[in-house]
Coordinates of C-alpha atoms in Angstrom, one line a residue:
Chain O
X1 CA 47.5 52.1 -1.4
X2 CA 47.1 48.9 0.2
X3 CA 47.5 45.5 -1.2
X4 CA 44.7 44.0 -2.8
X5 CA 43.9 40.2 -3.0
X6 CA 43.1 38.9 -6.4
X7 CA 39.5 37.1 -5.6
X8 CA 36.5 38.8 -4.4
X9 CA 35.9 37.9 -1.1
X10 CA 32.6 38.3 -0.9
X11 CA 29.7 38.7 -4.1
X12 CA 26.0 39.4 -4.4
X13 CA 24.4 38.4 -7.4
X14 CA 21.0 40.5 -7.6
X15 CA 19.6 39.8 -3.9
X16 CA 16.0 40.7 -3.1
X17 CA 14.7 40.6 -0.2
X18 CA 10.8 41.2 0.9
X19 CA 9.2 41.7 4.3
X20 CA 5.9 40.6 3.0
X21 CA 5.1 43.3 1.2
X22 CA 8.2 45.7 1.8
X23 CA 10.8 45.3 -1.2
X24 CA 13.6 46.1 1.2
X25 CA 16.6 45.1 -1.4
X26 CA 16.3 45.6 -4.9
X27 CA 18.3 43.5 -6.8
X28 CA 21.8 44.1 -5.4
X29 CA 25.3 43.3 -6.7
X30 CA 27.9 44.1 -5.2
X31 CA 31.6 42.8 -5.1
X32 CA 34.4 43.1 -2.7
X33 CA 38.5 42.0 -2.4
X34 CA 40.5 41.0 0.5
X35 CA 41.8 44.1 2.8
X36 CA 38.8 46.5 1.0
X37 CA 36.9 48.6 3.8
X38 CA 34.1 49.1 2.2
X39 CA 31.4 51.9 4.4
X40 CA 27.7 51.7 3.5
X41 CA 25.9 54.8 4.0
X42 CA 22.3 56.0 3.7
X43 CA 19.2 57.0 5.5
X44 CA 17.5 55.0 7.5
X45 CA 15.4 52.6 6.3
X46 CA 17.3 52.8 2.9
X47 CA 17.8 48.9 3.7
X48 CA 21.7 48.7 4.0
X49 CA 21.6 47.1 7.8
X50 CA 19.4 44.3 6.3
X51 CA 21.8 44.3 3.4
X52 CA 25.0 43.8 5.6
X53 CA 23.1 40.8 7.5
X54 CA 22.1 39.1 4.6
X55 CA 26.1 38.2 4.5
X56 CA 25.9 36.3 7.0
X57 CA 22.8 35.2 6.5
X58 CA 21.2 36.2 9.6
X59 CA 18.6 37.6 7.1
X60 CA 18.1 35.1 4.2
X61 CA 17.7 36.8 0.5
X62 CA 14.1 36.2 -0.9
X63 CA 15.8 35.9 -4.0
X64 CA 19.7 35.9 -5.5
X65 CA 22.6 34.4 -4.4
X66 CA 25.5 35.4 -2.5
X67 CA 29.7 34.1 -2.8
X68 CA 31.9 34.1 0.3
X69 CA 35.5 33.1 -1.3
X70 CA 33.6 32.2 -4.4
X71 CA 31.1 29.3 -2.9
X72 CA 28.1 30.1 -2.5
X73 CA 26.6 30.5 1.1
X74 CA 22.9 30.3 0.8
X75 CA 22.5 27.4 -1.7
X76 CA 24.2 23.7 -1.9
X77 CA 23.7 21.6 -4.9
X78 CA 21.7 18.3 -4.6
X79 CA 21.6 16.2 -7.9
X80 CA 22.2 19.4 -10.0
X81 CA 19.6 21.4 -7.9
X82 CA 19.6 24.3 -5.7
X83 CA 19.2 23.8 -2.7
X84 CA 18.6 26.1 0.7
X85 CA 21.3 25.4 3.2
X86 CA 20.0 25.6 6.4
X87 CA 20.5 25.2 10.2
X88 CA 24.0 24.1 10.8
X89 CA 25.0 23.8 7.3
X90 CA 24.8 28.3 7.9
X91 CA 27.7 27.3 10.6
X92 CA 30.8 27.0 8.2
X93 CA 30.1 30.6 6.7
X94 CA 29.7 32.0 10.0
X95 CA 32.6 31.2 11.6
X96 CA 34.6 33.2 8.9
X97 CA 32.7 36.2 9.2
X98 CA 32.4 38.5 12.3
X99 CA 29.7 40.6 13.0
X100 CA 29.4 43.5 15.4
X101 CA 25.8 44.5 16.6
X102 CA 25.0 48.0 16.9
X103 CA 23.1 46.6 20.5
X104 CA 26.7 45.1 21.5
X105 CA 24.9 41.5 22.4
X106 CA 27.7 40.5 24.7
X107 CA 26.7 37.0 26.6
X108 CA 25.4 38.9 30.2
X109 CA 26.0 35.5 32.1
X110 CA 29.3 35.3 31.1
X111 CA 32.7 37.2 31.9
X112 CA 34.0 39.4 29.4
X113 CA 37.1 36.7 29.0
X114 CA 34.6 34.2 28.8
X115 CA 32.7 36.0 25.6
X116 CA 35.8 36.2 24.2
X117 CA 36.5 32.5 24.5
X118 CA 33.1 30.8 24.2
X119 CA 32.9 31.1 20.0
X120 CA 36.9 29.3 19.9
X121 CA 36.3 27.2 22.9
X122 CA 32.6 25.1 21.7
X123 CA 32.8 26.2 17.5
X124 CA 36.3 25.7 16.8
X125 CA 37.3 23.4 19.6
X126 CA 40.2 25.3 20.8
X127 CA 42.0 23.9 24.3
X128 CA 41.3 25.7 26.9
X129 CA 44.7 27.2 27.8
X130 CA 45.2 28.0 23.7
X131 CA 41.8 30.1 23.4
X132 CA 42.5 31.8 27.1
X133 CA 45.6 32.9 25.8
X134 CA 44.9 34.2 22.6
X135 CA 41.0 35.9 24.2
X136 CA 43.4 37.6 26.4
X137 CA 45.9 38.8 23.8
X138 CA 42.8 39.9 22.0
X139 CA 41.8 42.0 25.0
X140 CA 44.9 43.6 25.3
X141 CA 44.5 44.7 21.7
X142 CA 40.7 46.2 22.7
X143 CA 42.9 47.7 25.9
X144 CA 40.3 46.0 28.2
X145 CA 42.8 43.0 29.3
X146 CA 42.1 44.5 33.3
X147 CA 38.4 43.6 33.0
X148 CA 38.4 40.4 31.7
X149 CA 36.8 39.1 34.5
X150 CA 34.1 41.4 35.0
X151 CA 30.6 41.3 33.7
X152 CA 29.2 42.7 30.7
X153 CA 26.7 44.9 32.9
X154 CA 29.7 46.6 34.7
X155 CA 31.3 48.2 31.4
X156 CA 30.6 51.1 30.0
X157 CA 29.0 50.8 26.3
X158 CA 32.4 51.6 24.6
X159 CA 33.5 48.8 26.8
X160 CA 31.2 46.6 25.9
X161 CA 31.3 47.0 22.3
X162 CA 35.1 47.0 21.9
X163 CA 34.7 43.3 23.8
X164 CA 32.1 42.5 21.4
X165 CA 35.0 43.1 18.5
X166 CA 37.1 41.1 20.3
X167 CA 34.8 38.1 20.4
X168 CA 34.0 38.3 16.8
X169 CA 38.1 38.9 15.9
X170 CA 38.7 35.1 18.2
X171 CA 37.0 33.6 15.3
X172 CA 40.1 34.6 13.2
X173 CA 37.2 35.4 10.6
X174 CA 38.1 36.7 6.7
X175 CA 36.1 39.2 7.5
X176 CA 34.5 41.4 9.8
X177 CA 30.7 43.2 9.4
X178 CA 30.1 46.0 11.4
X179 CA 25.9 47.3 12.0
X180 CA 26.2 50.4 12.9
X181 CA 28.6 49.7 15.9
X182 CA 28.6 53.2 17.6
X183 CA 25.1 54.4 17.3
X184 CA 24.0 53.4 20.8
X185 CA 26.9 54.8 22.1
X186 CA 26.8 58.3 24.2
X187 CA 28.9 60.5 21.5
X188 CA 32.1 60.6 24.0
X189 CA 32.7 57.1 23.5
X190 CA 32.3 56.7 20.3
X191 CA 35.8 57.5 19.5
X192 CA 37.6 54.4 21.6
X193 CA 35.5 51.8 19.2
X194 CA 36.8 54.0 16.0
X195 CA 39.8 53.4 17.1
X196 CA 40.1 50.0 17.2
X197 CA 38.3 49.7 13.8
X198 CA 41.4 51.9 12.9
X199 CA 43.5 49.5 13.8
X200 CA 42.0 46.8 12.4
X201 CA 42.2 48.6 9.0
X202 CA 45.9 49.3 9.6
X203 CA 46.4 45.5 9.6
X204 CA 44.2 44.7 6.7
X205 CA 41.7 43.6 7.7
X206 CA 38.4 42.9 5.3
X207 CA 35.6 44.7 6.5
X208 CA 31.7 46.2 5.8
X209 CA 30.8 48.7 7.8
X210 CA 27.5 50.5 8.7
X211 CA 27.8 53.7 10.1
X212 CA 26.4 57.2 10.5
X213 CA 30.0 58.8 11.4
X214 CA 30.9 60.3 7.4
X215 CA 33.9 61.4 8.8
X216 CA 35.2 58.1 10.2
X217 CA 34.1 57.0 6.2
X218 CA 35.9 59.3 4.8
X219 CA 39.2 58.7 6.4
X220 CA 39.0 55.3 6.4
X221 CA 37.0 53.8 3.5
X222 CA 38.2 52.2 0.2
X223 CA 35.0 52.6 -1.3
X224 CA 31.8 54.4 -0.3
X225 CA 28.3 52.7 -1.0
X226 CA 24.9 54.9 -0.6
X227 CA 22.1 52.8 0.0
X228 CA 18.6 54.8 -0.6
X229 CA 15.5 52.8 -0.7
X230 CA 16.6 49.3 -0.8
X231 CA 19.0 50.0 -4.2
X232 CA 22.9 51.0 -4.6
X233 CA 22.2 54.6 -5.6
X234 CA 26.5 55.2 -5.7
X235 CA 29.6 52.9 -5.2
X236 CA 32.5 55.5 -5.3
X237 CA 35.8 56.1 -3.8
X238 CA 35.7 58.7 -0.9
X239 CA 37.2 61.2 -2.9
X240 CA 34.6 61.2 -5.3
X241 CA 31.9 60.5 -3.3
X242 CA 31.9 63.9 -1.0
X243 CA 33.0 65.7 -4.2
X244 CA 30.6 64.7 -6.1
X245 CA 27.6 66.9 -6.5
X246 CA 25.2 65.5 -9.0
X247 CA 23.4 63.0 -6.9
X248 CA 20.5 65.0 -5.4
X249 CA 19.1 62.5 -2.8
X250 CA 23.3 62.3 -1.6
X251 CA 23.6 65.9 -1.5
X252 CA 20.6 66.4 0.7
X253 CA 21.2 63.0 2.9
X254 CA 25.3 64.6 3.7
X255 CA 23.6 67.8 4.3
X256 CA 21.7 66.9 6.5
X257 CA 24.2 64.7 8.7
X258 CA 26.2 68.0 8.7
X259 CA 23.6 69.7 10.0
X260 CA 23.3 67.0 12.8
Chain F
X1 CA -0.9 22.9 77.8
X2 CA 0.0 20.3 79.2
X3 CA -3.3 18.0 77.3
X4 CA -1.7 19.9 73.8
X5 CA 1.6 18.4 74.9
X6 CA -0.1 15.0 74.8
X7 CA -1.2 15.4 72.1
X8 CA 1.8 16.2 70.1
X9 CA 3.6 13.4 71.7
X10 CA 1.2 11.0 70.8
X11 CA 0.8 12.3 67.0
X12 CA 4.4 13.6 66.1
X13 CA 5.8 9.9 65.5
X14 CA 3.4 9.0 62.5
X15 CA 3.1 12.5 61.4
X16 CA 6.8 13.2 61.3
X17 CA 6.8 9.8 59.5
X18 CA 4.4 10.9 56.7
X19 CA 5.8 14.2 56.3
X20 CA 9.3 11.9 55.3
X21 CA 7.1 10.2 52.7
X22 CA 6.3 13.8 51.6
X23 CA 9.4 14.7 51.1
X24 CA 10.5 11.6 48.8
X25 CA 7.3 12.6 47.0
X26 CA 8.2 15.9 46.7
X27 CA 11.7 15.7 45.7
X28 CA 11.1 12.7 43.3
X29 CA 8.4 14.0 41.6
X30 CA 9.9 17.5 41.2
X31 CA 13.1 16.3 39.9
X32 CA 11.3 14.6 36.6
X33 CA 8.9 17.3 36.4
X34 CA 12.0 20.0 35.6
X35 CA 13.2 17.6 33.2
X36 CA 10.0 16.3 32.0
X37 CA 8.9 20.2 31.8
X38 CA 12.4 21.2 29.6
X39 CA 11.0 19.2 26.9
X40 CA 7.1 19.6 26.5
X41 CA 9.1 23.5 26.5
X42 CA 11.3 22.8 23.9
X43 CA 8.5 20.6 22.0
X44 CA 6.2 23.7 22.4
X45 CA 8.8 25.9 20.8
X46 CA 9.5 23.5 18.0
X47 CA 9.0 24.8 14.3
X48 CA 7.8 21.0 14.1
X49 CA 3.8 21.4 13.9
X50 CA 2.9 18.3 15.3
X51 CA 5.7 18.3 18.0
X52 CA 4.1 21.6 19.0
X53 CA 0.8 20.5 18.9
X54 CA 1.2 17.6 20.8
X55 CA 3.1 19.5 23.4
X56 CA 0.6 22.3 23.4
X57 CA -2.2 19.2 23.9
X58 CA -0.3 18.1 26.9
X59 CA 0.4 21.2 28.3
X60 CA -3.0 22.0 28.0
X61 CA -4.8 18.9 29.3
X62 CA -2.7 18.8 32.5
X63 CA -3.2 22.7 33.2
X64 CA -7.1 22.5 32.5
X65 CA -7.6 19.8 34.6
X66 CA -8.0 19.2 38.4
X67 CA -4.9 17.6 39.7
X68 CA -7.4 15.7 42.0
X69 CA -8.8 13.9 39.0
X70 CA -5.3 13.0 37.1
X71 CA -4.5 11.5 39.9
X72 CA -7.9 9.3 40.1
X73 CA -7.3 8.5 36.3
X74 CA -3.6 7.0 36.8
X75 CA -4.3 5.5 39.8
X76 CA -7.5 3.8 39.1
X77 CA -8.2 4.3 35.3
X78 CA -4.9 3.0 34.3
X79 CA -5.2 -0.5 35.5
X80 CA -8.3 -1.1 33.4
X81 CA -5.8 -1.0 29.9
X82 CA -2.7 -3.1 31.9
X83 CA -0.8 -0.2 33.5
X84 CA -0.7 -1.3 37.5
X85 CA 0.7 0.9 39.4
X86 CA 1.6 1.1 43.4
X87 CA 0.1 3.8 45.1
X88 CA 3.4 6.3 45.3
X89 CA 4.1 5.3 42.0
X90 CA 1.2 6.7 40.9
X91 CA 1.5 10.1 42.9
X92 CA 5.3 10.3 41.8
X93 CA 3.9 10.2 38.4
X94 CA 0.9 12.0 38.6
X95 CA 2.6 15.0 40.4
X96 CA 5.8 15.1 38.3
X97 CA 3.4 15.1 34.9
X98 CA 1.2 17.8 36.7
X99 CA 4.3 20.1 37.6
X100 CA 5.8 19.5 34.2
X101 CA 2.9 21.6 32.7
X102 CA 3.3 24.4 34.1
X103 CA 7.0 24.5 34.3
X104 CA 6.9 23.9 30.7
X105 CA 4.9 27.7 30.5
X106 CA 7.6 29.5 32.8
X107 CA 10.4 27.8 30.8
X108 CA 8.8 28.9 27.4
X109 CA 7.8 32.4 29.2
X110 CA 12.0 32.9 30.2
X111 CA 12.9 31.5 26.7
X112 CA 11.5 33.9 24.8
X113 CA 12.4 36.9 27.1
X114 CA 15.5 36.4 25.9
X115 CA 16.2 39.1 23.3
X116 CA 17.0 38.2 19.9
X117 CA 20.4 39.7 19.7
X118 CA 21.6 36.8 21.9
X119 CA 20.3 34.0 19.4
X120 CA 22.0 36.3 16.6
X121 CA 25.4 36.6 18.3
X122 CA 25.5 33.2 18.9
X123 CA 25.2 32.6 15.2
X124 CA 27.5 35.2 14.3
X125 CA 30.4 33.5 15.9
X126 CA 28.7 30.3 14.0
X127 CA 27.2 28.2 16.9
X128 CA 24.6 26.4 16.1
X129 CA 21.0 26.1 17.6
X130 CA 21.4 23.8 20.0
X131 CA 24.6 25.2 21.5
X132 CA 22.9 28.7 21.7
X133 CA 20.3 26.9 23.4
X134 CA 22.0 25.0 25.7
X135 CA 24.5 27.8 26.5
X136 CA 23.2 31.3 25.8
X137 CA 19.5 31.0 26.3
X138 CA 18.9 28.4 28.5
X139 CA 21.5 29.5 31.3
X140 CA 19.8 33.2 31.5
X141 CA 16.0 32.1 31.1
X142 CA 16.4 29.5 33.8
X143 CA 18.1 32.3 36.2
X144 CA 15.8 34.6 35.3
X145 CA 12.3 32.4 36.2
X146 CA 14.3 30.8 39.4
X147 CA 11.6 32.7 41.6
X148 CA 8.3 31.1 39.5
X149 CA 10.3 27.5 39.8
X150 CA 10.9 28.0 43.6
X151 CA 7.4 28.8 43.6
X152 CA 6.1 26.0 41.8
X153 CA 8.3 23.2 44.1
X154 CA 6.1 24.5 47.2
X155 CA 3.3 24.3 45.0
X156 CA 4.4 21.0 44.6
X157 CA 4.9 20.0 48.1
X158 CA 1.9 21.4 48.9
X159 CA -0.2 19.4 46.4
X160 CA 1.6 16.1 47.0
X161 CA -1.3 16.3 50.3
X162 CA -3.8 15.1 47.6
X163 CA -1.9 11.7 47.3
X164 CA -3.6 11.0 50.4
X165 CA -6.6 10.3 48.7
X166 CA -5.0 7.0 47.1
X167 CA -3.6 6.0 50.2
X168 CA 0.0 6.8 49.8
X169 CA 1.1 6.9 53.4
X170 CA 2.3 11.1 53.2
X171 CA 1.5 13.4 56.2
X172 CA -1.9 14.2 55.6
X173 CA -3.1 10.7 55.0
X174 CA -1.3 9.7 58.5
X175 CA -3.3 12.7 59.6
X176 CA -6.7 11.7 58.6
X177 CA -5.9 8.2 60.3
X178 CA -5.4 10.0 63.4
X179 CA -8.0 12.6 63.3
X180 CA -10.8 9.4 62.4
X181 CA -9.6 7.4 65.3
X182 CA -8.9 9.9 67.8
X183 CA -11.7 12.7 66.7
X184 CA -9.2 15.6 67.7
X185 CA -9.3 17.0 64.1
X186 CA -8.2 20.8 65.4
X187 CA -5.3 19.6 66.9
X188 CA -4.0 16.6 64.3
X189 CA -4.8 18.9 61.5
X190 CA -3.6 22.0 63.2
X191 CA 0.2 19.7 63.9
X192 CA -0.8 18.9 60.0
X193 CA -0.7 22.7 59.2
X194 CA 2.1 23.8 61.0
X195 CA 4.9 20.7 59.7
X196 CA 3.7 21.9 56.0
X197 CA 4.7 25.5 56.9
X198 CA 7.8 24.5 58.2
X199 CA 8.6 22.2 55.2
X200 CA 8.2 25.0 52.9
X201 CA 9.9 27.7 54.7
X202 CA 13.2 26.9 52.8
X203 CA 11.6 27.1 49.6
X204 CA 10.3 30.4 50.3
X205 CA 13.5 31.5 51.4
X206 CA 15.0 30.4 48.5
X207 CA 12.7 32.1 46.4
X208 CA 12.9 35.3 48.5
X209 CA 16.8 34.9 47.3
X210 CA 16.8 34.5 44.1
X211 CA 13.7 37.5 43.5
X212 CA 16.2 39.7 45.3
X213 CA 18.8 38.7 43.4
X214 CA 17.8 39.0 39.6
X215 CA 15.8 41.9 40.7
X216 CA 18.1 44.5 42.2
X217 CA 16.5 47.6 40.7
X218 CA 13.1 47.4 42.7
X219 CA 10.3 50.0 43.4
X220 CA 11.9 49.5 47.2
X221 CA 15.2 50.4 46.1
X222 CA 14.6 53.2 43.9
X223 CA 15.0 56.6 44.4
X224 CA 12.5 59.3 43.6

């Protein structure tokens, strides 16, 4: 078992969230520690992509309140009131929390070192020769140190993504979210991103992950969430969650991934 | 031949010396308008209603009118409230203002080509909206309009021949001079013609680069 911090790391207190007239999160709370790997699985549309980006508030809660190392990110208090933050006050958060995209989003002007470098370099002010050495220490890591000074558009999407994890790890964040980071990928390179996420996991690193790949979630997980129609239908340890059998709308969603 | 020779010689000197006046005008004036132009983009864009309103009124007052009469308006309107202005002063303004307008739309257009995913990784690694402007977006929506901006200098070279009509002393004016006191109007305006073509050619070639360049997956080059 790995070693868990005492704090939660990161807490929902009963987020909704509406697109206009779509209730797309139903009153979600959820609580994780340091080192967990928490997997969220569902169908699609079951809401747990806009769930994992309401953490870092690229999608802000219609109502609820989120914690990151028990503060609150969404709301700062003005003369006992509640208060949205906004703009760059969002900018604090952020740069403790990486995200990977499922699309990759890697900067296509810029060299892959330089993707790596530009979040330390202009957000945390690193010298130059500081962040250039630690981007290309984090390259080495992604085993893409060789193509550092290539473009974005000359990597493969494995590539491109397993740069994109290196960007978000230069932040040093407290934890990492991950939207469904191999589902654009052709199926033989989705294995070289798993395996960095493994490694990631090995050194305990925090971390919320999207994914269709129940295998990858089953080896790797702490916990298991099911997401179906914008609620937390099960929150369960891996062993219980593929053993279990009573859940009717789980049964038929794993059937139908095996099936896949 | 030999009368066309003539002619040249005895036109070239003032021409050539308008077509220098040209270029100041069109350098000048080009210059402010791709700054001028960055912000009536960036007001447009604004989540500020009456910054975007007030840019969108601008924008729109310059694009829906003849460049022919803004230039009338600053030129001789302006004096009547207190703003005097010399003659290339006015066409420096009048053509940077014009140009802004519409550089303003292709900046906006490239802008907001830019997919979303690059606004939201820039946030993810906690930049905040001015840096993802001025180093995500902007960099890759200027690149990507560089053939609409190249077109819109000789657009503005090109128009700068309407300063002629408040005297500034530009290639075209120099021509009329000599087409009104000579009465060879086919060959001044034909000498007219051809320096224009030439002054644009390296525009044009420069636009011919950069469409090849951010466009390297053409119907030409494909394969069927």
């Amino acid at each position: 078992m790995k070693e868990r911090g005492i704090r939660a790391v990161l807490k929902t207190l009963h987020i909704n969230k509406y697109f206009g007239e779509d209730h797309v999160l139903k009153d979600i709370n959820f609580e994780m520690d340091a080192g967990e790997i928490v997997v969220i699985v569902g169908p699609s549309g079951s809401g747990k992509s806009t769930f994992l980006r309401t953490m870092n508030v690229l999608e802000r809660p219609t109502s609820g309140d989120i914690l990151f190392m028990d503060e609150s990110i969404l709301y700062k208090k003005i003369n006992e009131k509640k208060v949205h933050k906004k703009g760059k006050e969002l900018t604090p958060t952020r740069t403790e929390i990486g995200m990977v995209f499922q699309s990759f989003n890697l900067f296509p002007h810029k060299t892959v070192l330089q993707n790596v470098v530009e979040g330390p370099l202009f957000v945390r002010k690193y010298e130059k020769e500081q962040a250039t050495k630690e981007g290309e220490s984090l390259l080495e890591k992604v085993g893409l140190l060789e193509k550092k000074n290539q473009y974005p558009d000359a990597l493969s999407g494995g590539q491109q993504q397993r740069v994109a994890i290196a960007r978000a790890l230069a932040m040093n964040p407290k934890l990492m979210l991950f939207d469904e980071p191999t589902s654009a990928l052709d199926p033989e390179l989705i294995g070289e991103v798993l395996n960095v996420i493994k490694k990631l996991a090995k050194e305990g690193m925090t971390m919320v992950i999207v994914t269709h790949e129940m295998n990858f979630a089953r080896n790797l997980a702490d916990r298991i969430i099911f997401m179906d129609q914008g609620k937390i239908v099960r929150n369960a340890s891996p062993k219980e969650f593929f053993n279990s059998t009573e859940n009717k709308r789980i049964n038929q969603f794993l059937a139908n991934i095996d099936r896949g | 031949m030999e009368i066309f020779k003539d002619y040249i010689q005895n036109f070239l000197p003032s021409l050539l010396a308008g077509a220098g006046i040209t270029i100041q005008l069109t350098i000048i004036a080009f210059t402010i308008a791709l700054f001028v132009g960055l912000l009536a983009a960036f007001g447009r864009l604004s989540s500020n209603k009456i910054m975007s309103n007030f840019f969108g009124f601008y924008i729109s007052a310059l694009r829906g009118t003849p460049f022919f009469v803004q230039l009338m308006f600053i030129y001789f309107g302006l004096p009547d409230i207190g703003i005097e202005l010399t003659a290339f002063q006015a066409a420096i303004i009048g053509l940077a203002l014009n140009k802004s307008a519409y550089l303003a739309e292709i900046y906006r257009a490239g802008i907001q080509a830019i997919p979303k995913g690059q606004i939201e990784a820039g946030k993810a690694i906690g930049m905040k909206y001015s840096g993802i402007m001025r180093r995500i977006i902007l960099p890759q929506a200027i690149k990507n309009e560089l053939p609409s901006i190249g077109n819109m200098a000789i657009l503005c070279l090109k128009n700068s021949s309407i300063a002629a009509v408040i005297t500034v002393g530009e290639i075209m004016y120099q021509g009329q001079i000599l087409a009104s006191t000579t009465f060879r109007h086919l060959e001044v305006f034909t000498i007219v013609a051809v320096i224009y073509w030439i002054l644009h050619y390296p525009l044009k070639l420069a636009v011919d680069y950069f469409e090849g360049k951010g466009n390297k997956s053409s119907v030409k080059d494909a394969t069927y």
